């Protein structure tokens, strides 16, 4: 891989036909990757970036920025917080992932996925106030300027995508799926009906938290029946255009449709011939898919999935902790995904679900808890714990206390919880989500096999070379304050908060960005970058400066 590093001025860098690593640094740069699987980082300069062909990884930490992914499937990550700016992103061909963690976008901004099945992720910086400012200009300055995005995913703890910002009649010609931890809301429920009509939306979550009768039109809509205990709330699916969807019951409510089917809380969930998604409540639920590739999530209670054939005609495979795929080998019931379902009811009898992985819950003492080679869930509880997931796609929850967490192999979700936690990021090849939680948290990549890029502003960590030569996968970082790099030449970039960056061995590049940072280069000749004007809020400290070498 060819490595090309720009200067502090305005650079124009043209890559090769092979896989390149291109770093822009400061200034107004033009960076072009051409062929190969390139890694292009605009850093903190205003950039015009062309990925070209190949599966590229493109990042920038400051606007204004214009990014073209080019052909093939690209990962484009943007994270800037200092001030409002203009962002223009065009995924172009391929199945692209666009990660956006910004404070505010100015008019003239545009995000387009282009061809392929594209995904936009509003990252950890996109919590409630940021997400609102992110979608607000769509009405004021560039209505319908976000297009061609098939999947929206909100990763912040309080992420919010509010359709009020899009206007009264919201349309999505290419279809739209919204997922994540935050609610998706419409107009004020107690005053105005929310109409999502014209060209139907696909898999839209609508949360209703009042007593009113609500009319919503569209195709394949997911409803969260919220409300209050004993409120008697109803949701009506209005119009025959609704062909499939999801039913989620949180409180004792009822959901009615004009097809004459009545679903009630914690009783029976009956799907149609298409692909349905059904979610249980706090009681014992019973699901029946009636054909199609369906999704069933039981929740609390002893939940049952009713299937039409005999047990010998089905295969059951665990794909994640407490998540199974049930395939009808003869036909009729399709291929269903089940989560938190306890019993499969075949025509010739019931079969209980057996979980291969481990579910481990610690107490308030200091514990050393390890999982298996399957998908495990480990909750440390209180105390200063050491959690090790080993193989499989694991979920590690540190809880309170200062914990050490290592997912190892598999695509793991690691959440430190409260306390000053240490997350071992380079302990496996999987693509992990590493979340520090409250406290001053550190991610450590000392086991990397080659140089790596860790950018807290863009919430990413990956190897510099294509093909995961570093063997750390491609990780998503959330609420991480400090980074320990590997033993090769790394690029470590902070964010607007106070960070501590440690390069270890190798000729490293360390850039604190905003905040009062502590930079430790380690062995070999290192490069310390200071791009912002000196102020009381951003005084950085170098702990191991060696004159004539660093």
Short mmCIF file of C-alpha atoms in Angstrom, two decimals:
data_model
loop_
_atom_site.label_atom_id
_atom_site.label_comp_id
_atom_site.label_asym_id
_atom_site.label_seq_id
_atom_site.Cartn_x
_atom_site.Cartn_y
_atom_site.Cartn_z
CA UNK A 1 0.00 0.00 0.00
CA UNK A 2 1.38 3.39 -1.04
CA UNK A 3 1.28 6.02 1.76
CA UNK A 4 0.93 9.65 0.69
CA UNK A 5 0.85 12.42 3.34
CA UNK A 6 0.07 16.04 2.51
CA UNK A 7 1.33 19.18 4.18
CA UNK A 8 -0.34 22.00 6.07
CA UNK A 9 -1.15 23.95 2.89
CA UNK A 10 -3.53 23.35 -0.01
CA UNK A 11 -2.58 19.99 -1.54
CA UNK A 12 -3.71 18.05 -4.61
CA UNK A 13 -2.91 14.36 -4.19
CA UNK A 14 -3.55 11.72 -6.84
CA UNK A 15 -3.31 8.09 -5.79
CA UNK A 16 -2.36 5.06 -7.83
CA UNK A 17 -4.34 2.28 -9.48
CA UNK A 18 -3.62 0.13 -6.42
CA UNK A 19 -4.65 0.48 -2.76
CA UNK A 20 -3.34 3.72 -1.25
CA UNK A 21 -3.32 5.44 2.14
CA UNK A 22 -3.79 9.20 1.61
CA UNK A 23 -3.72 11.75 4.47
CA UNK A 24 -4.63 15.37 3.72
CA UNK A 25 -3.76 17.16 6.98
CA UNK A 26 -4.56 20.92 6.92
CA UNK A 27 -5.50 23.26 4.11
CA UNK A 28 -8.04 22.96 1.31
CA UNK A 29 -7.05 19.64 -0.23
CA UNK A 30 -8.11 17.64 -3.28
CA UNK A 31 -7.59 13.92 -2.62
CA UNK A 32 -8.22 11.27 -5.29
CA UNK A 33 -7.87 7.55 -4.72
CA UNK A 34 -8.27 6.20 -8.27
CA UNK A 35 -8.21 2.37 -8.17
CA UNK A 36 -7.81 -0.13 -5.35
CA UNK A 37 -9.26 -0.27 -1.85
CA UNK A 38 -8.04 3.11 -0.59
CA UNK A 39 -7.98 4.70 2.86
CA UNK A 40 -8.38 8.47 2.47
CA UNK A 41 -8.44 10.82 5.47
CA UNK A 42 -9.10 14.52 4.90
CA UNK A 43 -8.24 15.08 8.58
CA UNK A 44 -9.04 18.65 9.70
CA UNK A 45 -8.76 20.46 6.37
CA UNK A 46 -11.59 21.39 4.03
CA UNK A 47 -11.54 18.63 1.46
CA UNK A 48 -12.71 17.49 -1.96
CA UNK A 49 -12.32 13.71 -1.95
CA UNK A 50 -12.88 11.20 -4.77
CA UNK A 51 -12.63 7.54 -3.78
CA UNK A 52 -12.61 6.17 -7.32
CA UNK A 53 -13.04 2.45 -7.89
CA UNK A 54 -12.59 -0.12 -5.14
CA UNK A 55 -14.06 -0.53 -1.66
CA UNK A 56 -12.71 2.67 -0.11
CA UNK A 57 -12.66 3.99 3.47
CA UNK A 58 -13.01 7.77 3.49
CA UNK A 59 -12.99 10.01 6.57
CA UNK A 60 -12.78 13.72 7.34
CA UNK A 61 -12.89 15.67 10.61
CA UNK A 62 -13.70 19.21 9.45
CA UNK A 63 -15.85 20.93 6.84
CA UNK A 64 -16.65 22.15 4.39
CA UNK A 65 -16.25 18.80 2.66
CA UNK A 66 -17.40 17.23 -0.59
CA UNK A 67 -16.96 13.47 -0.88
CA UNK A 68 -17.60 11.13 -3.81
CA UNK A 69 -17.43 7.45 -2.96
CA UNK A 70 -17.12 6.26 -6.54
CA UNK A 71 -17.84 2.73 -7.68
CA UNK A 72 -18.07 -0.31 -5.40
CA UNK A 73 -19.09 -0.31 -1.72
CA UNK A 74 -17.51 2.45 0.36
CA UNK A 75 -17.38 3.47 4.04
CA UNK A 76 -17.62 7.26 4.37
CA UNK A 77 -17.23 8.71 7.88
CA UNK A 78 -17.65 12.39 8.75
CA UNK A 79 -17.19 13.79 12.26
CA UNK A 80 -16.84 17.50 12.92
CA UNK A 81 -18.16 19.50 15.87
CA UNK A 82 -16.27 22.80 15.97
CA UNK A 83 -18.78 24.84 13.97
CA UNK A 84 -21.62 24.57 11.51
CA UNK A 85 -20.43 23.67 8.04
CA UNK A 86 -21.49 22.45 4.61
CA UNK A 87 -21.28 18.73 3.88
CA UNK A 88 -21.89 17.14 0.49
CA UNK A 89 -21.62 13.35 0.29
CA UNK A 90 -22.37 11.21 -2.77
CA UNK A 91 -22.07 7.48 -2.26
CA UNK A 92 -22.52 6.81 -5.98
CA UNK A 93 -22.41 3.11 -6.99
CA UNK A 94 -22.29 0.17 -4.58
CA UNK A 95 -23.76 -0.56 -1.15
CA UNK A 96 -22.32 2.34 0.84
CA UNK A 97 -22.26 3.13 4.57
CA UNK A 98 -22.25 6.85 5.44
CA UNK A 99 -21.46 7.66 9.11
CA UNK A 100 -22.32 11.22 10.17
CA UNK A 101 -21.41 12.67 13.60
CA UNK A 102 -21.80 16.43 13.23
CA UNK A 103 -23.09 19.31 15.28
CA UNK A 104 -24.92 21.24 12.56
CA UNK A 105 -25.12 21.36 8.76
CA UNK A 106 -25.53 24.57 6.80
CA UNK A 107 -27.78 25.14 3.80
CA UNK A 108 -26.41 23.66 0.62
CA UNK A 109 -25.52 20.41 2.33
CA UNK A 110 -26.49 17.24 0.52
CA UNK A 111 -26.24 13.53 1.23
CA UNK A 112 -27.05 11.04 -1.52
CA UNK A 113 -26.52 7.32 -1.34
CA UNK A 114 -26.74 6.80 -5.08
CA UNK A 115 -27.13 3.31 -6.50
CA UNK A 116 -27.12 0.21 -4.33
CA UNK A 117 -28.53 -0.48 -0.86
CA UNK A 118 -27.07 2.37 1.18
CA UNK A 119 -27.04 3.03 4.92
CA UNK A 120 -26.64 6.27 6.86
CA UNK A 121 -25.58 6.09 10.51
CA UNK A 122 -26.11 9.07 12.82
CA UNK A 123 -23.24 8.35 15.21
CA UNK A 124 -22.70 8.93 18.88
CA UNK A 125 -22.35 12.65 18.23
CA UNK A 126 -25.84 12.60 16.74
CA UNK A 127 -27.67 12.62 20.05
CA UNK A 128 -30.88 14.56 20.52
CA UNK A 129 -29.74 18.18 19.91
CA UNK A 130 -27.35 17.21 17.12
CA UNK A 131 -29.84 15.03 15.29
CA UNK A 132 -32.40 17.83 15.34
CA UNK A 133 -29.96 20.33 13.88
CA UNK A 134 -28.92 17.69 11.38
CA UNK A 135 -32.39 17.31 9.85
CA UNK A 136 -33.67 20.85 10.48
CA UNK A 137 -32.18 22.46 7.33
CA UNK A 138 -34.01 19.98 5.14
CA UNK A 139 -37.11 22.15 5.32
CA UNK A 140 -35.45 25.54 5.52
CA UNK A 141 -32.75 25.37 2.87
CA UNK A 142 -32.52 22.16 0.90
CA UNK A 143 -35.73 20.17 1.02
CA UNK A 144 -35.34 16.59 -0.28
CA UNK A 145 -31.58 16.97 -0.36
CA UNK A 146 -31.14 13.65 1.43
CA UNK A 147 -31.97 10.97 -1.11
CA UNK A 148 -31.24 7.44 -2.11
CA UNK A 149 -30.66 6.24 1.47
CA UNK A 150 -32.41 2.94 2.07
CA UNK A 151 -31.51 2.43 5.74
CA UNK A 152 -31.21 4.98 8.58
CA UNK A 153 -29.64 3.83 11.83
CA UNK A 154 -29.44 5.99 14.97
CA UNK A 155 -26.63 4.99 17.34
CA UNK A 156 -26.73 7.76 19.95
CA UNK A 157 -28.35 7.06 23.30
CA UNK A 158 -30.98 9.74 22.62
CA UNK A 159 -30.96 9.86 18.82
CA UNK A 160 -34.05 11.36 17.29
CA UNK A 161 -35.17 11.58 13.69
CA UNK A 162 -38.24 13.84 13.61
CA UNK A 163 -40.44 13.76 10.53
CA UNK A 164 -41.82 17.20 11.43
CA UNK A 165 -38.65 18.53 9.81
CA UNK A 166 -39.65 17.00 6.48
CA UNK A 167 -43.08 18.61 6.22
CA UNK A 168 -46.68 17.47 6.56
CA UNK A 169 -46.71 14.84 3.80
CA UNK A 170 -43.49 12.86 3.92
CA UNK A 171 -42.49 10.67 0.99
CA UNK A 172 -39.55 8.38 0.29
CA UNK A 173 -39.55 7.30 -3.36
CA UNK A 174 -36.76 4.75 -2.84
CA UNK A 175 -38.16 3.29 0.37
CA UNK A 176 -36.82 3.91 3.85
CA UNK A 177 -36.01 1.80 6.90
CA UNK A 178 -35.30 3.38 10.27
CA UNK A 179 -33.68 1.55 13.17
CA UNK A 180 -31.89 2.37 16.40
CA UNK A 181 -32.41 3.14 20.05
CA UNK A 182 -34.27 6.43 19.73
CA UNK A 183 -37.93 7.04 18.97
CA UNK A 184 -39.18 8.26 15.63
CA UNK A 185 -41.96 10.81 16.05
CA UNK A 186 -44.35 12.75 13.88
CA UNK A 187 -46.53 15.82 14.53
CA UNK A 188 -47.69 16.48 18.09
CA UNK A 189 -49.99 13.55 18.72
CA UNK A 190 -52.45 15.50 20.85
CA UNK A 191 -53.08 18.13 18.16
CA UNK A 192 -52.47 16.93 14.62
CA UNK A 193 -52.67 13.57 12.87
CA UNK A 194 -49.44 12.31 11.34
CA UNK A 195 -49.91 11.42 7.68
CA UNK A 196 -47.14 9.44 6.01
CA UNK A 197 -48.66 8.94 2.62
CA UNK A 198 -48.22 9.23 -1.15
CA UNK A 199 -45.34 6.89 -1.99
CA UNK A 200 -45.31 4.61 1.08
CA UNK A 201 -42.41 4.42 3.49
CA UNK A 202 -40.91 1.03 4.29
CA UNK A 203 -40.45 -0.03 7.91
CA UNK A 204 -41.07 3.30 9.64
CA UNK A 205 -41.32 3.33 13.42
CA UNK A 206 -44.09 5.54 14.83
CA UNK A 207 -44.26 5.92 18.59
CA UNK A 208 -47.55 7.20 20.02
CA UNK A 209 -47.61 8.25 23.67
CA UNK A 210 -51.09 9.70 24.16
CA UNK A 211 -54.71 8.55 24.31
CA UNK A 212 -55.74 9.73 20.87
CA UNK A 213 -56.90 7.63 17.95
CA UNK A 214 -54.23 7.93 15.30
CA UNK A 215 -54.53 7.43 11.52
CA UNK A 216 -51.38 6.55 9.62
CA UNK A 217 -51.12 5.42 6.00
CA UNK A 218 -48.26 3.67 4.29
CA UNK A 219 -46.79 0.30 3.35
CA UNK A 220 -45.14 -2.05 5.87
CA UNK A 221 -45.20 0.30 8.87
CA UNK A 222 -43.90 -0.64 12.31
CA UNK A 223 -46.03 0.62 15.21
CA UNK A 224 -44.87 1.09 18.78
CA UNK A 225 -48.04 1.04 20.85
CA UNK A 226 -46.85 3.15 23.77
CA UNK A 227 -49.26 5.03 25.98
CA UNK A 228 -50.03 4.59 29.64
CA UNK A 229 -51.23 1.74 31.82
CA UNK A 230 -54.96 1.38 31.31
CA UNK A 231 -55.12 4.22 28.79
CA UNK A 232 -57.15 2.22 26.29
CA UNK A 233 -55.12 3.57 23.38
CA UNK A 234 -55.77 2.36 19.83
CA UNK A 235 -53.80 2.63 16.62
CA UNK A 236 -55.55 2.22 13.29
CA UNK A 237 -53.79 1.12 10.11
CA UNK A 238 -55.74 3.14 7.58
CA UNK A 239 -55.88 1.96 3.97
CA UNK A 240 -55.46 -1.27 2.05
CA UNK A 241 -51.96 -0.17 0.92
CA UNK A 242 -50.64 -1.55 4.21
CA UNK A 243 -49.47 -5.04 3.23
CA UNK A 244 -47.09 -5.96 6.06
CA UNK A 245 -45.50 -4.45 9.13
CA UNK A 246 -44.44 -4.83 12.73
CA UNK A 247 -46.57 -4.88 15.86
CA UNK A 248 -44.87 -3.91 19.11
CA UNK A 249 -46.83 -3.84 22.37
CA UNK A 250 -45.43 -2.03 25.40
CA UNK A 251 -48.56 -1.55 27.49
CA UNK A 252 -52.08 -3.06 27.49
CA UNK A 253 -53.30 -1.54 24.24
CA UNK A 254 -54.98 -2.84 21.11
CA UNK A 255 -54.05 -2.50 17.46
CA UNK A 256 -56.75 -2.72 14.81
CA UNK A 257 -56.57 -2.88 11.02
CA UNK A 258 -59.23 -2.49 8.38
CA UNK A 259 -58.58 -6.10 7.28
CA UNK A 260 -60.74 -7.27 10.17
CA UNK A 261 -57.82 -8.72 12.17
CA UNK A 262 -57.65 -7.79 15.83
CA UNK A 263 -54.34 -8.22 17.71
CA UNK A 264 -54.41 -7.77 21.44
CA UNK A 265 -51.71 -7.30 24.04
CA UNK A 266 -49.80 -10.42 25.12
CA UNK A 267 -52.06 -12.88 23.36
CA UNK A 268 -51.81 -13.91 19.70
CA UNK A 269 -49.78 -12.26 16.93
CA UNK A 270 -50.86 -13.41 13.47
CA UNK A 271 -48.92 -12.42 10.37
CA UNK A 272 -49.80 -12.45 6.71
CA UNK A 273 -48.28 -14.22 3.73
CA UNK A 274 -45.52 -11.60 3.41
CA UNK A 275 -42.50 -10.77 5.55
CA UNK A 276 -43.81 -9.72 8.99
CA UNK A 277 -42.17 -8.57 12.21
CA UNK A 278 -43.90 -9.19 15.55
CA UNK A 279 -42.84 -8.24 19.06
CA UNK A 280 -44.23 -9.57 22.30
CA UNK A 281 -44.81 -7.83 25.60
CA UNK A 282 -44.37 -8.65 29.26
CA UNK A 283 -46.66 -11.70 29.27
CA UNK A 284 -46.74 -15.08 27.47
CA UNK A 285 -47.05 -14.47 23.72
CA UNK A 286 -47.93 -16.77 20.85
CA UNK A 287 -46.78 -16.05 17.28
CA UNK A 288 -47.96 -17.49 13.97
CA UNK A 289 -46.22 -16.27 10.80
CA UNK A 290 -48.45 -17.79 8.06
CA UNK A 291 -45.69 -17.81 5.44
CA UNK A 292 -42.96 -15.38 4.46
CA UNK A 293 -39.59 -14.68 6.06
CA UNK A 294 -40.73 -13.29 9.40
CA UNK A 295 -39.09 -11.81 12.51
CA UNK A 296 -40.39 -12.68 16.00
CA UNK A 297 -39.16 -11.18 19.28
CA UNK A 298 -40.79 -12.58 22.38
CA UNK A 299 -39.71 -10.25 25.17
CA UNK A 300 -40.63 -11.33 28.70
CA UNK A 301 -42.74 -14.35 29.53
CA UNK A 302 -42.78 -17.84 27.98
CA UNK A 303 -43.26 -17.21 24.27
CA UNK A 304 -44.29 -19.72 21.60
CA UNK A 305 -43.87 -19.75 17.81
CA UNK A 306 -46.50 -21.92 16.09
CA UNK A 307 -45.33 -23.62 12.88
CA UNK A 308 -47.45 -25.57 10.40
CA UNK A 309 -45.27 -28.64 9.76
CA UNK A 310 -43.56 -31.46 11.62
CA UNK A 311 -40.29 -30.87 13.49
CA UNK A 312 -38.29 -33.09 11.11
CA UNK A 313 -39.02 -30.69 8.24
CA UNK A 314 -37.26 -27.72 9.89
CA UNK A 315 -33.69 -26.71 10.71
CA UNK A 316 -32.88 -24.46 13.68
CA UNK A 317 -29.55 -22.57 13.75
CA UNK A 318 -28.26 -20.22 16.46
CA UNK A 319 -26.75 -17.15 14.73
CA UNK A 320 -26.28 -14.89 17.77
CA UNK A 321 -26.88 -15.13 21.47
CA UNK A 322 -30.57 -16.07 21.94
CA UNK A 323 -31.18 -15.46 18.22
CA UNK A 324 -32.09 -18.36 15.93
CA UNK A 325 -33.01 -18.88 12.28
CA UNK A 326 -35.80 -21.42 11.71
CA UNK A 327 -35.91 -22.72 8.12
CA UNK A 328 -38.82 -24.65 6.65
CA UNK A 329 -37.06 -27.28 4.48
CA UNK A 330 -40.29 -28.24 2.72
CA UNK A 331 -41.84 -24.80 2.20
CA UNK A 332 -44.77 -22.86 3.55
CA UNK A 333 -43.40 -21.20 6.68
CA UNK A 334 -40.36 -19.57 5.03
CA UNK A 335 -37.16 -18.67 6.88
CA UNK A 336 -37.91 -16.97 10.21
CA UNK A 337 -35.67 -15.21 12.73
CA UNK A 338 -36.61 -15.55 16.39
CA UNK A 339 -35.29 -13.69 19.45
CA UNK A 340 -36.31 -14.46 23.05
CA UNK A 341 -38.73 -17.17 21.90
CA UNK A 342 -38.83 -20.15 24.27
CA UNK A 343 -40.82 -22.88 22.49
CA UNK A 344 -41.32 -24.02 18.87
CA UNK A 345 -44.77 -25.60 18.48
CA UNK A 346 -44.75 -28.02 15.54
CA UNK A 347 -47.74 -30.04 14.34
CA UNK A 348 -46.26 -33.12 16.08
CA UNK A 349 -45.32 -31.50 19.39
CA UNK A 350 -43.43 -28.77 21.23
CA UNK A 351 -39.63 -28.35 21.17
CA UNK A 352 -37.94 -26.03 23.71
CA UNK A 353 -35.23 -23.63 22.51
CA UNK A 354 -31.77 -24.43 23.93
CA UNK A 355 -29.23 -21.56 23.96
CA UNK A 356 -25.68 -22.70 23.14
CA UNK A 357 -23.96 -19.59 24.48
CA UNK A 358 -23.66 -18.46 28.09
CA UNK A 359 -25.60 -15.82 29.99
CA UNK A 360 -23.38 -14.69 32.87
CA UNK A 361 -24.38 -12.07 35.45
CA UNK A 362 -21.87 -10.92 38.03
CA UNK A 363 -22.39 -9.37 41.44
CA UNK A 364 -20.91 -6.30 43.15
CA UNK A 365 -17.52 -7.91 43.87
CA UNK A 366 -14.40 -7.76 41.66
CA UNK A 367 -14.77 -10.73 39.29
CA UNK A 368 -13.01 -12.41 36.36
CA UNK A 369 -15.77 -13.62 34.01
CA UNK A 370 -15.16 -15.48 30.73
CA UNK A 371 -17.54 -16.73 28.07
CA UNK A 372 -17.38 -19.63 25.62
CA UNK A 373 -16.58 -19.98 21.92
CA UNK A 374 -20.28 -19.35 21.20
CA UNK A 375 -22.24 -16.11 21.43
CA UNK A 376 -22.27 -15.05 25.09
CA UNK A 377 -23.81 -12.28 27.15
CA UNK A 378 -21.73 -11.24 30.17
CA UNK A 379 -22.90 -8.57 32.63
CA UNK A 380 -20.27 -7.68 35.21
CA UNK A 381 -22.64 -5.84 37.53
CA UNK A 382 -20.81 -3.84 40.19
CA UNK A 383 -17.14 -4.02 41.08
CA UNK A 384 -13.94 -3.73 39.05
CA UNK A 385 -14.40 -6.71 36.75
CA UNK A 386 -12.44 -8.41 33.96
CA UNK A 387 -14.72 -9.68 31.16
CA UNK A 388 -13.56 -11.90 28.29
CA UNK A 389 -15.98 -12.93 25.56
CA UNK A 390 -13.66 -15.37 23.73
CA UNK A 391 -15.21 -16.63 20.46
CA UNK A 392 -18.64 -15.87 19.05
CA UNK A 393 -20.58 -12.64 18.70
CA UNK A 394 -20.65 -11.51 22.33
CA UNK A 395 -22.31 -8.80 24.40
CA UNK A 396 -20.13 -7.53 27.26
CA UNK A 397 -21.61 -5.12 29.82
CA UNK A 398 -19.20 -3.75 32.40
CA UNK A 399 -21.80 -2.17 34.66
CA UNK A 400 -20.51 0.05 37.44
CA UNK A 401 -16.86 0.12 38.46
CA UNK A 402 -13.62 0.37 36.49
CA UNK A 403 -13.65 -2.72 34.28
CA UNK A 404 -11.39 -4.40 31.70
CA UNK A 405 -13.33 -5.81 28.74
CA UNK A 406 -12.09 -7.93 25.82
CA UNK A 407 -14.48 -9.32 23.21
CA UNK A 408 -11.82 -11.32 21.31
CA UNK A 409 -13.09 -13.00 18.11
CA UNK A 410 -16.49 -12.27 16.60
CA UNK A 411 -18.50 -9.10 16.04
CA UNK A 412 -18.91 -7.98 19.63
CA UNK A 413 -20.84 -5.25 21.44
CA UNK A 414 -18.76 -3.99 24.37
CA UNK A 415 -20.22 -1.41 26.78
CA UNK A 416 -18.09 -0.35 29.73
CA UNK A 417 -20.93 1.31 31.64
CA UNK A 418 -19.98 3.71 34.42
CA UNK A 419 -16.43 3.99 35.74
CA UNK A 420 -13.03 4.38 34.07
CA UNK A 421 -12.92 1.32 31.81
CA UNK A 422 -10.24 -0.28 29.62
CA UNK A 423 -11.51 -1.90 26.42
CA UNK A 424 -9.09 -4.21 24.58
CA UNK A 425 -9.89 -3.38 20.96
CA UNK A 426 -7.26 -5.38 19.08
CA UNK A 427 -8.03 -8.81 20.52
CA UNK A 428 -9.90 -10.22 17.50
CA UNK A 429 -10.63 -9.70 13.82
CA UNK A 430 -14.32 -8.90 14.22
CA UNK A 431 -16.07 -5.61 13.50
CA UNK A 432 -16.96 -4.47 17.01
CA UNK A 433 -18.96 -1.69 18.64
CA UNK A 434 -16.86 -0.40 21.55
CA UNK A 435 -18.74 1.94 23.89
CA UNK A 436 -17.00 3.44 26.90
CA UNK A 437 -20.05 4.80 28.70
CA UNK A 438 -19.65 7.15 31.64
CA UNK A 439 -16.21 7.94 33.03
CA UNK A 440 -12.77 8.31 31.41
CA UNK A 441 -12.51 5.27 29.16
CA UNK A 442 -9.59 3.91 27.12
CA UNK A 443 -9.43 1.65 24.06
CA UNK A 444 -6.21 -0.31 23.56
CA UNK A 445 -4.89 -1.76 20.27
CA UNK A 446 -1.42 -3.04 21.25
CA UNK A 447 -2.03 -6.42 19.55
CA UNK A 448 -2.43 -4.87 16.08
CA UNK A 449 -0.24 -6.61 13.48
CA UNK A 450 0.44 -3.43 11.44
CA UNK A 451 -0.28 0.30 11.48
CA UNK A 452 -3.79 1.41 12.41
CA UNK A 453 -6.02 4.48 12.19
CA UNK A 454 -8.02 5.48 15.28
CA UNK A 455 -10.15 8.60 14.83
CA UNK A 456 -12.30 9.50 17.85
CA UNK A 457 -13.91 12.38 15.95
CA UNK A 458 -15.13 10.04 13.22
CA UNK A 459 -15.79 7.20 15.74
CA UNK A 460 -13.74 4.64 13.78
CA UNK A 461 -10.75 2.34 14.17
CA UNK A 462 -9.29 0.15 11.42
CA UNK A 463 -6.01 -0.94 9.86
CA UNK A 464 -4.11 1.29 7.46
CA UNK A 465 -3.71 -1.53 4.95
CA UNK A 466 -6.53 -3.21 3.06
CA UNK A 467 -7.52 -6.77 3.90
CA UNK A 468 -7.35 -6.29 7.68
CA UNK A 469 -3.61 -6.98 7.84
CA UNK A 470 -3.69 -5.34 11.29
CA UNK A 471 -6.23 -7.97 12.42
CA UNK A 472 -8.38 -5.53 14.39
CA UNK A 473 -11.41 -5.48 12.09
CA UNK A 474 -13.30 -2.25 11.54
CA UNK A 475 -14.58 -0.98 14.89
CA UNK A 476 -17.09 1.71 15.81
CA UNK A 477 -16.04 3.76 18.85
CA UNK A 478 -18.48 5.59 21.12
CA UNK A 479 -17.78 7.72 24.22
CA UNK A 480 -14.06 6.85 24.27
CA UNK A 481 -11.66 9.42 25.75
CA UNK A 482 -8.21 7.82 25.42
CA UNK A 483 -6.39 5.62 22.90
CA UNK A 484 -3.37 3.33 23.20
CA UNK A 485 -2.05 2.45 19.75
CA UNK A 486 -0.06 -0.52 18.49
CA UNK A 487 3.63 -1.12 17.94
CA UNK A 488 3.76 0.11 14.35
CA UNK A 489 3.33 3.54 12.78
CA UNK A 490 -0.20 4.57 13.77
CA UNK A 491 -2.44 7.55 13.08
CA UNK A 492 -4.25 8.55 16.29
CA UNK A 493 -6.75 11.43 16.13
CA UNK A 494 -8.77 12.83 19.04
CA UNK A 495 -12.00 14.79 19.06
CA UNK A 496 -13.22 18.07 20.52
CA UNK A 497 -12.94 16.77 24.09
CA UNK A 498 -9.84 16.26 26.26
CA UNK A 499 -8.12 13.08 25.06
CA UNK A 500 -4.99 11.12 25.92
CA UNK A 501 -3.28 9.50 22.91
CA UNK A 502 -0.37 7.05 23.31
CA UNK A 503 1.47 5.88 20.20
CA UNK A 504 3.66 3.12 21.73
CA UNK A 505 6.33 1.75 19.32
CA UNK A 506 6.62 2.88 15.70
CA UNK A 507 6.70 6.27 14.01
CA UNK A 508 3.25 7.57 14.93
CA UNK A 509 1.19 10.61 13.99
CA UNK A 510 -0.80 12.05 16.91
CA UNK A 511 -3.37 14.83 16.52
CA UNK A 512 -5.42 15.91 19.51
CA UNK A 513 -7.88 18.13 17.60
CA UNK A 514 -9.96 20.14 20.11
CA UNK A 515 -9.70 20.02 23.88
CA UNK A 516 -6.71 19.93 26.25
CA UNK A 517 -4.97 16.71 25.25
CA UNK A 518 -2.05 14.62 26.47
CA UNK A 519 0.09 13.11 23.68
CA UNK A 520 2.63 10.31 24.20
CA UNK A 521 4.55 9.24 21.11
CA UNK A 522 6.41 6.29 22.59
CA UNK A 523 9.48 4.87 20.85
CA UNK A 524 10.78 5.94 17.42
CA UNK A 525 10.37 9.32 15.75
CA UNK A 526 6.81 10.57 16.16
CA UNK A 527 4.89 13.48 14.66
CA UNK A 528 2.71 15.68 16.88
CA UNK A 529 0.14 17.78 15.06
CA UNK A 530 -1.36 21.04 16.33
CA UNK A 531 -3.95 22.45 13.94
CA UNK A 532 -6.03 24.81 16.10
CA UNK A 533 -5.13 28.25 17.47
CA UNK A 534 -3.82 28.18 21.04
CA UNK A 535 -6.46 28.96 23.66
CA UNK A 536 -7.04 28.22 27.32
CA UNK A 537 -9.41 25.39 26.39
CA UNK A 538 -7.06 23.48 24.08
CA UNK A 539 -3.59 23.44 25.65
CA UNK A 540 -1.98 20.10 24.71
CA UNK A 541 0.88 18.41 26.57
CA UNK A 542 3.56 16.14 25.07
CA UNK A 543 4.85 13.73 27.73
CA UNK A 544 7.85 12.18 25.92
CA UNK A 545 9.17 14.70 23.39
CA UNK A 546 12.68 13.81 22.16
CA UNK A 547 14.28 16.79 20.42
CA UNK A 548 15.76 15.93 17.03
CA UNK A 549 13.83 12.66 16.85
CA UNK A 550 10.13 13.59 17.20
#
